Amino acid sequence: MSVIDEVKQRTDIVEAVGQYTSLTKSGRTFRGLCPFHSEKRPSFFVYPDQQSWHCFGACNTGGDVFSFIMKKENLDFGEALRLLANRAGVTLSPRSEQETKGRERLHQANQAAAQYFHDLLLHSPAAKKARKYLVDRGLLPKTIGDFQLGFSPNSWEGLKQHLMERGFTENELLTAGLVVEGEGGKTHDRFRNHLMFPINDTRGRTTGFGARVLDDSLPKYINSPQTPLFDKSGTLYGINLAQSATRQQDLAIIVEGYMDAITAHQNGFQNVVASMGTSVTEKQVNAVKKLTKNAALALDADTAGEEAMLRSVGYENILGTEVRIILLPAGKDPDEVIKENVELWQELVAGALPVIDYTFDTVTAKLDLATARDKSLAADKLLPIINEIKDPLRKAHYRLKFAQLSNISEQDVEAALSRIKPDRRAKETRPQAVARAAQPILSSPVEEYCLALLLQHPELKAECQNLSPEYFESSQNREIFATCQQADDWSSLKERLDAAIHEHLDSLMSKNLPATQLNRRWAECTLRLQETYLRRLEARKKEVLALEAQTGGPAAELAKLEEQGIGTSIQLREVQTQKSQMRSGVKGGRNGLE
Ligand SMILES: [Zn+2]
């Protein structure tokens, strides 16, 4: 997660805005007098669920907590970020030019280390055992090269000396996690006598290492520590090699171990990444989401139940689609299954069950749903899971499935579900509720696609008149777009943007986009962006209108709001017409956005 997302997630927008105007709760929203224009009746709303605000009065504008503070305190983005970070207790490490250079040095040190380990594995007599291990595991030379596997010698200073001879400082090696400080402050190599797995980011740059012992000693695996480049919980092993196949097949398969991923790739299953021995994390799911909306977890039958129940729905909500479970034969990992029987692996992948169906199966397998006791046991386990599903259609699907399985009317299931809500919500503390609400806005594919197009094709700047920064929900995206609008060309873009945004800018600049039909793709994605924004605005206006009608607001205010409401509807209809014209204009020309 970027520091900007973290600040946003840790900031309670109701509290932040509440320091400038007094807000009263009104349904799911908060309402108050607009702090930006003078008014007698409150037309200013804060939406904690979406972490945003909107003034339906004279301003007729809105945004998130960053844009609020920027406007109210007259700050630029970086200043507002610093102020809010300070309040939220988030330490900002401004990525100055110097720091960017520092990170680059760390990448280079890791890269040089990977090369050093790899050369030793291929040629050093000391690596004989490591080579034998890989041959025994069935790895081909090409695979060993693709994954740049390596060997760390049983020496205290082999790597350290090698890298220091090449100009890296001891401090850089410490920061990169390649050496550790021992007793008396003397440093030595972290990895000794290990089989080395370089871990790369999506751009193929080595950020850290996994390492396996070559005997029976424990621990079997160690990793690089957390460094400025390496965050294990957000990293997927093999993602650099898996990304294009994952995009093509529109599916990511997540396995646990390094060897599982490597064996899968060697056998032609290139959309496989590994969570590196731990349970899949939300950060990892977010990384997958950049490539595809479809994920399948390969799980051992023994552990799958727990895992599935605990995490599935959260992942599905992040991805906005269903997560599937590839159920492995008990006690087998993907490495073994693939080696023994490629067809079986393919069958298992094809037969992967949506995680909630799988949970239904495991829960009900042990129960007799003809009895009242087991019906309520099943309800206790399954209804809270169904209740968490955000997508209304899928929620309805599983509500019906539960009703049919347990032979209870849908109304009764619905009633039972509605009884769960207040109880579960009450248990949530406020920060958690904020964190949860903030999840879906962390990454927006359409926004990022639009921006990436614009950044990579500056000529599109002329086509930006219809776009407003407000259409971008993500703070970083909005700031980048607003800065693009002000800049004449992109050469000064980076200088104009706060250092905290540079990484995001870089990733958009280097996004892999198809090269054809530029204008059409641009038109499509900007229309979608507008449509999403207008829809949201219209829904909010309807809410405000309903509220005004209930509380007997003055007719004039109502009329003004209605006028605006109609304005939005007309715009929305225009956008939809343009979209459908586009669709009928070019046959079969979807751009792969959906
Ligand atoms: Zn206002």
XYZ file of C-alpha atoms and ligand atoms in Angstrom:
595
model
C 0.000 0.000 0.000
C 1.307 3.429 -0.836
C 1.808 5.914 1.942
C -1.016 7.980 0.443
C -3.434 5.080 0.730
C -2.232 4.468 4.244
C -2.858 8.057 5.301
C -6.274 7.967 3.710
C -7.110 4.693 5.357
C -6.048 5.883 8.774
C -7.884 9.188 8.485
C -11.489 9.406 9.537
C -12.945 11.835 7.026
C -15.885 12.640 9.293
C -13.496 13.693 12.015
C -11.206 15.611 9.651
C -14.045 17.579 8.049
C -15.757 17.929 11.430
C -12.952 20.226 12.522
C -14.133 22.831 10.037
C -17.906 22.483 10.111
C -20.237 20.731 12.476
C -21.718 17.583 10.994
C -24.823 15.677 11.956
C -25.481 12.084 11.055
C -28.200 11.600 8.511
C -28.664 7.986 7.477
C -25.354 6.639 6.205
C -24.049 10.134 5.578
C -23.107 13.206 7.575
C -24.466 16.622 6.771
C -23.471 20.169 7.628
C -23.140 23.744 6.425
C -20.650 23.958 3.581
C -17.305 25.243 4.838
C -16.517 26.676 1.407
C -19.540 28.850 0.735
C -21.990 30.695 2.932
C -25.372 29.052 3.311
C -28.252 28.763 5.753
C -29.402 25.256 4.967
C -26.821 22.493 5.001
C -26.084 21.161 1.528
C -22.684 19.704 2.357
C -22.435 15.929 2.757
C -19.711 13.547 3.929
C -19.802 9.892 2.874
C -17.774 7.810 5.322
C -18.343 4.620 3.295
C -16.616 6.122 0.283
C -14.322 8.402 2.266
C -15.558 11.358 0.262
C -17.549 14.605 0.443
C -19.779 16.660 -1.816
C -21.360 20.109 -1.706
C -24.708 20.155 -3.502
C -25.041 23.907 -3.019
C -23.192 26.725 -4.733
C -19.911 24.794 -4.951
C -21.415 21.722 -6.582
C -18.158 19.908 -6.178
C -16.615 17.201 -4.063
C -13.608 15.018 -3.444
C -11.797 13.116 -0.753
C -10.034 14.158 2.405
C -6.937 15.332 0.515
C -8.857 17.646 -1.778
C -10.836 18.890 1.220
C -7.731 19.892 3.161
C -6.054 21.307 0.033
C -9.062 23.527 -0.602
C -9.711 24.489 2.993
C -6.122 25.150 4.034
C -5.018 26.321 0.610
C -2.259 23.715 0.395
C -0.799 21.759 -2.473
C -1.100 17.999 -2.513
C 2.240 17.319 -0.848
C 1.540 19.787 1.937
C -1.912 18.344 2.582
C -0.425 14.848 2.600
C 2.163 15.889 5.186
C -0.441 17.531 7.396
C -2.763 14.521 7.321
C 0.090 12.039 7.713
C 1.191 13.927 10.767
C -2.285 13.765 12.272
C -2.682 10.090 11.412
C 0.715 9.199 12.851
C 2.047 7.931 9.514
C 5.740 8.567 9.008
C 6.353 10.040 5.616
C 9.621 9.300 4.008
C 9.759 11.875 1.273
C 11.258 10.178 -1.707
C 13.740 12.769 -2.640
C 15.970 12.448 -5.629
C 18.613 11.158 -3.280
C 16.317 8.464 -1.988
C 15.273 7.420 -5.462
C 18.944 7.008 -6.233
C 19.341 5.040 -3.006
C 16.587 2.631 -4.051
C 18.182 2.251 -7.433
C 21.440 1.285 -5.686
C 19.581 -1.332 -3.640
C 18.097 -2.801 -6.806
C 21.556 -2.943 -8.322
C 23.022 -4.603 -5.215
C 20.270 -7.237 -5.251
C 20.728 -7.783 -8.960
C 24.477 -8.213 -8.551
C 23.893 -10.618 -5.654
C 21.457 -12.684 -7.741
C 24.004 -12.894 -10.534
C 26.763 -13.877 -8.071
C 24.630 -16.654 -6.551
C 23.530 -17.844 -9.987
C 27.087 -18.073 -11.332
C 28.154 -20.021 -8.261
C 25.262 -22.449 -8.669
C 26.194 -23.118 -12.267
C 29.948 -23.357 -11.892
C 31.228 -23.621 -8.320
C 32.395 -27.032 -7.060
C 30.909 -26.008 -3.684
C 27.451 -25.939 -5.289
C 27.522 -29.603 -6.275
C 24.972 -30.570 -3.675
C 22.674 -27.711 -4.678
C 22.892 -28.734 -8.338
C 22.103 -32.327 -7.438
C 19.130 -31.187 -5.382
C 17.688 -29.314 -8.365
C 18.280 -32.229 -10.722
C 16.593 -34.540 -8.233
C 13.654 -32.157 -8.115
C 13.416 -32.432 -11.901
C 14.390 -28.875 -12.815
C 15.727 -28.262 -16.304
C 18.657 -25.907 -17.020
C 16.326 -23.481 -18.784
C 14.088 -23.255 -15.721
C 17.069 -22.670 -13.458
C 18.088 -19.841 -15.777
C 14.591 -18.355 -16.105
C 14.242 -18.149 -12.333
C 17.919 -17.247 -11.922
C 18.235 -19.762 -9.092
C 21.469 -19.569 -7.154
C 23.724 -20.864 -4.436
C 25.114 -18.932 -1.477
C 28.487 -20.323 -0.422
C 29.186 -21.440 3.110
C 31.265 -18.377 3.807
C 30.889 -15.340 6.047
C 31.994 -12.714 3.607
C 31.825 -14.156 0.101
C 28.976 -11.968 -1.107
C 29.987 -9.006 1.005
C 33.474 -8.903 -0.502
C 32.195 -9.510 -4.000
C 29.787 -6.580 -3.789
C 32.125 -4.215 -1.955
C 34.736 -4.793 -4.636
C 32.093 -3.590 -7.038
C 31.596 -0.331 -5.187
C 28.670 -1.067 -2.892
C 29.034 0.194 0.655
C 28.542 -1.901 3.742
C 25.606 0.310 4.612
C 23.896 -0.351 1.291
C 24.320 -4.094 1.771
C 22.843 -3.839 5.264
C 19.863 -1.852 3.994
C 19.321 -4.349 1.185
C 19.242 -7.126 3.789
C 22.129 -8.939 2.116
C 24.443 -8.753 5.123
C 23.623 -8.726 8.827
C 25.352 -7.152 11.748
C 26.882 -9.719 14.076
C 28.412 -9.396 17.490
C 30.740 -6.455 17.896
C 29.096 -4.685 14.973
C 30.933 -6.691 12.337
C 28.805 -7.555 9.340
C 28.623 -10.864 7.482
C 26.586 -12.509 4.739
C 22.985 -13.247 5.651
C 22.620 -16.241 3.344
C 25.152 -19.030 3.724
C 25.010 -22.472 2.167
C 21.503 -21.986 0.834
C 19.738 -22.604 -2.409
C 18.772 -19.081 -3.486
C 15.489 -17.924 -5.036
C 15.720 -14.299 -6.207
C 12.372 -12.556 -5.740
C 11.525 -10.018 -8.414
C 8.978 -7.274 -8.821
C 6.701 -7.058 -11.843
C 9.416 -5.214 -13.723
C 11.819 -8.064 -13.135
C 13.986 -6.176 -10.665
C 15.273 -8.276 -7.776
C 13.894 -6.966 -4.495
C 14.860 -9.778 -2.128
C 15.637 -13.470 -1.754
C 14.122 -16.648 -0.508
C 16.616 -19.268 0.610
C 16.327 -22.973 1.323
C 18.717 -25.086 3.356
C 20.337 -28.025 1.596
C 20.213 -30.369 4.567
C 17.672 -31.157 7.262
C 18.488 -28.183 9.458
C 15.834 -25.719 10.481
C 14.408 -23.348 9.527
C 14.024 -24.861 6.114
C 13.387 -21.485 4.484
C 14.540 -17.990 5.278
C 13.802 -14.730 3.476
C 15.219 -11.297 3.076
C 13.998 -9.094 5.898
C 11.651 -6.179 5.303
C 13.670 -3.586 3.383
C 12.804 -0.432 1.443
C 12.396 -2.729 -1.575
C 11.102 -5.942 -0.067
C 7.794 -6.475 1.692
C 7.089 -10.172 1.878
C 3.397 -9.760 2.615
C 2.857 -7.826 -0.598
C 5.089 -9.869 -2.876
C 4.236 -12.791 -5.124
C 7.056 -15.060 -6.216
C 7.264 -15.474 -9.968
C 5.044 -12.502 -10.785
C 7.546 -11.105 -13.290
C 7.398 -14.354 -15.274
C 3.674 -14.923 -14.717
C 2.215 -11.557 -15.582
C 1.737 -11.862 -19.298
C 0.213 -15.366 -19.124
C -1.993 -14.226 -16.252
C -3.309 -11.341 -18.328
C -3.808 -13.545 -21.355
C -5.609 -16.324 -19.515
C -7.372 -13.826 -17.263
C -6.637 -16.022 -14.291
C -3.951 -16.108 -11.622
C -3.245 -19.323 -9.771
C -1.710 -18.799 -6.355
C 0.320 -21.631 -4.865
C 2.299 -21.626 -1.646
C 5.879 -22.651 -2.316
C 8.718 -21.545 -4.567
C 9.101 -25.023 -6.019
C 5.352 -25.236 -6.710
C 5.525 -22.118 -8.864
C 8.734 -23.187 -10.598
C 7.445 -26.661 -11.454
C 4.191 -25.184 -12.745
C 6.089 -22.834 -15.067
C 8.382 -25.599 -16.268
C 5.307 -27.588 -17.265
C 3.763 -24.743 -19.212
C 1.433 -23.350 -16.540
C 2.764 -19.844 -16.646
C -0.011 -18.033 -14.810
C 1.164 -19.386 -11.465
C 2.633 -17.306 -8.634
C 3.561 -18.275 -5.080
C 2.612 -16.647 -1.805
C 5.972 -17.815 -0.436
C 4.884 -20.239 2.213
C 2.362 -18.073 3.995
C -1.368 -17.636 3.693
C -2.323 -15.268 0.938
C -2.562 -11.681 2.131
C -4.805 -8.822 1.043
C -1.770 -7.024 -0.344
C -1.000 -10.001 -2.537
C -4.582 -10.130 -3.766
C -4.302 -6.456 -4.624
C -1.153 -7.214 -6.610
C -3.027 -9.940 -8.510
C -5.876 -7.542 -9.168
C -3.598 -5.414 -11.325
C -3.348 -8.350 -13.738
C -6.705 -10.112 -13.540
C -9.918 -10.206 -11.575
C -9.835 -13.975 -11.357
C -7.781 -15.802 -8.789
C -7.663 -19.459 -7.839
C -5.921 -20.643 -4.693
C -4.345 -24.085 -4.763
C -4.868 -25.474 -1.310
C -4.174 -28.697 0.438
C -7.438 -30.467 1.287
C -6.385 -30.628 4.931
C -6.042 -26.908 5.395
C -8.396 -25.576 2.763
C -11.497 -25.375 4.962
C -10.192 -22.930 7.486
C -8.393 -20.806 4.962
C -11.383 -20.595 2.703
C -13.832 -19.634 5.393
C -11.659 -17.034 6.987
C -10.446 -15.094 4.027
C -12.387 -15.862 0.917
C -15.066 -13.258 1.048
C -12.640 -10.465 1.809
C -10.575 -11.429 -1.249
C -13.640 -11.641 -3.405
C -14.682 -8.190 -2.320
C -11.246 -6.843 -3.232
C -11.241 -8.514 -6.636
C -14.900 -7.810 -7.242
C -15.405 -11.340 -8.440
C -15.313 -14.875 -7.167
C -12.200 -16.610 -5.924
C -11.861 -20.294 -6.697
C -10.289 -23.098 -4.743
C -8.165 -25.713 -6.443
C -8.487 -28.623 -4.088
C -5.372 -30.770 -3.968
C -5.299 -34.405 -2.916
C -4.596 -34.634 0.819
C -0.938 -34.211 1.684
C 0.140 -33.238 -1.831
C 1.424 -29.920 -3.018
C 1.159 -28.614 -6.588
C 4.799 -29.503 -7.271
C 4.090 -33.204 -6.622
C 0.728 -33.235 -8.399
C 2.112 -31.604 -11.544
C 5.154 -33.860 -11.678
C 3.127 -37.017 -11.169
C 0.257 -36.198 -13.445
C -0.086 -33.063 -15.535
C -3.605 -34.027 -16.635
C -4.724 -34.349 -13.037
C -3.474 -30.828 -12.328
C -5.363 -29.526 -15.349
C -8.502 -31.291 -14.159
C -8.115 -29.867 -10.685
C -7.722 -26.357 -12.093
C -10.709 -26.784 -14.385
C -12.774 -28.146 -11.522
C -11.859 -25.379 -9.095
C -14.859 -24.483 -6.979
C -15.987 -20.960 -6.171
C -14.779 -20.525 -2.649
C -18.225 -19.988 -1.177
C -19.612 -23.116 -2.826
C -16.650 -24.927 -1.400
C -17.424 -23.535 2.039
C -21.050 -24.626 1.674
C -19.828 -28.127 0.844
C -17.462 -28.406 3.795
C -19.940 -26.996 6.291
C -22.923 -29.055 5.186
C -20.988 -32.295 4.620
C -20.966 -32.968 8.331
C -24.571 -31.918 8.944
C -28.031 -33.354 8.489
C -30.011 -30.413 7.219
C -33.304 -32.199 7.830
C -32.856 -31.539 11.540
C -33.550 -28.193 13.161
C -30.343 -28.337 15.170
C -28.100 -28.783 12.130
C -30.041 -26.150 10.195
C -29.171 -23.585 12.787
C -25.554 -24.823 12.948
C -25.279 -24.340 9.192
C -26.899 -20.908 9.504
C -24.411 -19.895 12.184
C -21.488 -20.713 9.911
C -22.778 -19.725 6.495
C -25.031 -16.720 6.980
C -22.261 -14.458 8.328
C -20.231 -15.355 5.235
C -23.130 -14.647 2.882
C -23.708 -11.427 4.735
C -20.205 -10.226 3.922
C -20.624 -10.563 0.137
C -20.767 -7.081 -1.341
C -21.953 -7.918 -4.818
C -25.774 -7.964 -4.597
C -26.296 -10.560 -7.338
C -23.874 -13.028 -5.850
C -25.292 -12.387 -2.415
C -28.792 -13.174 -3.696
C -27.455 -16.327 -5.351
C -26.064 -17.712 -2.114
C -29.073 -16.617 -0.102
C -31.195 -18.703 -2.432
C -28.743 -21.576 -2.321
C -28.888 -21.595 1.454
C -32.691 -21.412 1.445
C -32.925 -24.366 -0.922
C -30.358 -26.482 0.895
C -31.900 -25.987 4.284
C -35.462 -25.931 2.987
C -36.192 -22.614 4.657
C -38.117 -19.883 2.873
C -36.055 -17.082 1.345
C -37.906 -14.565 3.471
C -36.841 -16.372 6.627
C -33.236 -16.484 5.418
C -33.422 -12.790 4.592
C -34.808 -12.089 8.067
C -32.010 -14.105 9.667
C -29.450 -12.191 7.588
C -30.846 -8.841 8.600
C -30.547 -9.865 12.242
C -26.828 -10.524 11.744
C -26.062 -7.022 10.543
C -26.478 -4.817 13.594
C -24.686 -7.295 15.765
C -21.644 -7.640 13.518
C -21.420 -3.969 12.765
C -21.638 -3.105 16.450
C -18.590 -5.206 17.128
C -16.518 -3.320 14.625
C -14.463 -0.532 16.023
C -14.417 2.625 14.004
C -10.908 2.397 12.495
C -11.653 -1.071 11.182
C -14.858 0.165 9.630
C -12.909 2.965 7.967
C -10.206 0.608 6.779
C -12.747 -1.722 5.274
C -14.647 1.030 3.546
C -11.430 2.380 2.099
C -10.368 -0.924 0.534
C -12.206 -0.783 -2.774
C -10.949 2.687 -3.614
C -7.305 1.756 -3.274
C -7.027 0.777 -6.853
C -9.247 1.571 -9.797
C -8.470 -0.185 -13.073
C -10.410 2.208 -15.301
C -8.840 5.277 -13.732
C -5.391 3.824 -14.042
C -5.961 2.657 -17.594
C -7.108 6.140 -18.646
C -4.185 7.805 -16.950
C -1.656 5.344 -18.316
C -2.972 6.007 -21.841
C -2.749 9.743 -21.313
C 0.737 9.584 -19.841
C 2.067 7.363 -22.569
C 0.373 9.353 -25.338
C 0.751 13.049 -24.544
C -1.114 13.860 -27.753
C -4.298 12.817 -25.927
C -4.041 15.930 -23.771
C -6.064 17.762 -26.407
C -8.894 15.275 -25.801
C -9.155 15.988 -22.076
C -11.724 18.804 -22.105
C -14.549 16.529 -21.049
C -12.635 15.115 -18.118
C -12.569 16.627 -14.675
C -10.129 15.710 -11.900
C -13.216 14.923 -9.837
C -13.861 11.869 -11.990
C -10.819 10.260 -10.397
C -11.672 8.786 -7.036
C -8.137 7.787 -6.118
C -6.218 10.695 -4.630
C -3.017 9.879 -6.489
C -4.771 9.487 -9.821
C -6.646 12.742 -9.345
C -3.484 14.614 -8.464
C -1.661 13.221 -11.491
C -4.517 14.118 -13.803
C -4.868 17.628 -12.365
C -1.141 18.151 -12.828
C -1.335 16.897 -16.423
C -4.025 19.491 -17.092
C -1.718 22.251 -15.897
C 1.428 21.030 -17.578
C 2.243 21.877 -21.178
C 3.981 18.603 -21.769
C 5.013 15.685 -19.613
C 8.681 16.564 -19.289
C 8.161 18.561 -16.115
C 5.458 16.272 -14.727
C 7.611 14.467 -12.243
C 9.070 17.683 -10.852
C 5.606 19.111 -10.371
C 4.332 16.052 -8.500
C 5.062 15.284 -4.885
C 7.732 12.615 -4.383
C 5.157 10.392 -2.672
C 3.419 10.004 -6.036
C 6.501 9.252 -8.127
C 6.318 5.499 -7.749
C 2.686 5.436 -8.836
C 3.520 7.698 -11.766
C 6.359 5.385 -12.797
C 4.117 2.351 -12.677
C 1.501 4.070 -14.869
C 4.171 5.207 -17.309
C 5.486 1.677 -17.667
C 2.109 -0.071 -17.834
C 1.984 -2.440 -20.757
C -0.754 -1.232 -23.094
C -1.843 -2.432 -26.520
C -0.646 -0.121 -29.268
C -3.646 -0.124 -31.592
C -6.888 1.859 -31.774
C -5.650 4.517 -29.427
C -8.433 7.029 -29.968
C -11.134 4.477 -29.629
C -9.677 3.028 -26.429
C -9.290 6.500 -25.012
C -12.876 7.423 -25.850
C -14.178 4.227 -24.301
C -12.341 4.466 -21.049
C -13.010 8.151 -20.538
C -16.713 7.536 -21.147
C -16.667 4.836 -18.555
C -14.939 7.107 -16.133
C -17.554 9.805 -16.677
C -20.363 7.340 -16.402
C -19.143 5.951 -13.086
C -18.791 9.426 -11.695
C -22.186 10.643 -12.896
C -23.921 7.524 -11.637
C -22.489 8.011 -8.210
C -23.432 11.664 -8.233
C -26.948 10.925 -9.358
C -27.466 8.328 -6.650
C -26.251 10.821 -4.079
C -28.529 13.529 -5.376
C -31.500 11.225 -5.182
C -30.619 10.563 -1.563
C -30.395 14.260 -0.822
C -33.702 14.926 -2.561
C -35.411 12.191 -0.592
C -33.977 13.603 2.586
C -35.111 17.129 1.724
C -38.603 15.891 0.957
C -38.734 14.069 4.300
C -37.517 16.967 6.359
C -39.703 19.445 4.500
C -36.975 21.563 2.987
C -37.950 24.857 1.392
C -39.346 24.474 -2.054
C -36.716 26.667 -3.642
C -33.853 24.520 -2.379
C -35.651 21.442 -3.593
C -36.166 22.943 -6.999
C -32.493 23.860 -7.244
C -31.418 20.384 -6.315
C -33.858 18.900 -8.779
C -32.452 21.141 -11.432
C -28.985 19.849 -10.709
C -30.321 16.330 -10.534
C -31.808 16.682 -13.973
C -28.515 18.082 -15.186
C -26.723 14.983 -14.062
C -29.333 12.706 -15.627
C -28.974 14.429 -18.978
C -25.195 14.148 -18.873
C -25.461 10.536 -17.872
C -27.851 9.772 -20.714
C -25.506 11.482 -23.150
C -22.599 9.397 -21.970
C -24.629 6.222 -22.286
C -25.772 7.114 -25.784
C -22.195 7.768 -26.861
C -21.167 4.464 -25.375
C -23.826 2.488 -27.187
C -23.087 4.310 -30.443
C -19.514 3.281 -30.060
C -20.397 -0.305 -29.392
C -22.668 -0.611 -32.425
C -20.208 1.366 -34.556
C -17.433 -1.180 -34.343
C -18.354 -4.819 -34.344
C -16.831 -6.994 -31.686
C -14.428 -4.276 -30.724
C -14.176 -4.607 -26.982
C -10.955 -3.286 -25.673
C -10.334 -5.809 -22.987
C -11.112 -3.385 -20.197
C -13.939 -5.488 -18.832
Zn -20.399 24.636 -0.913
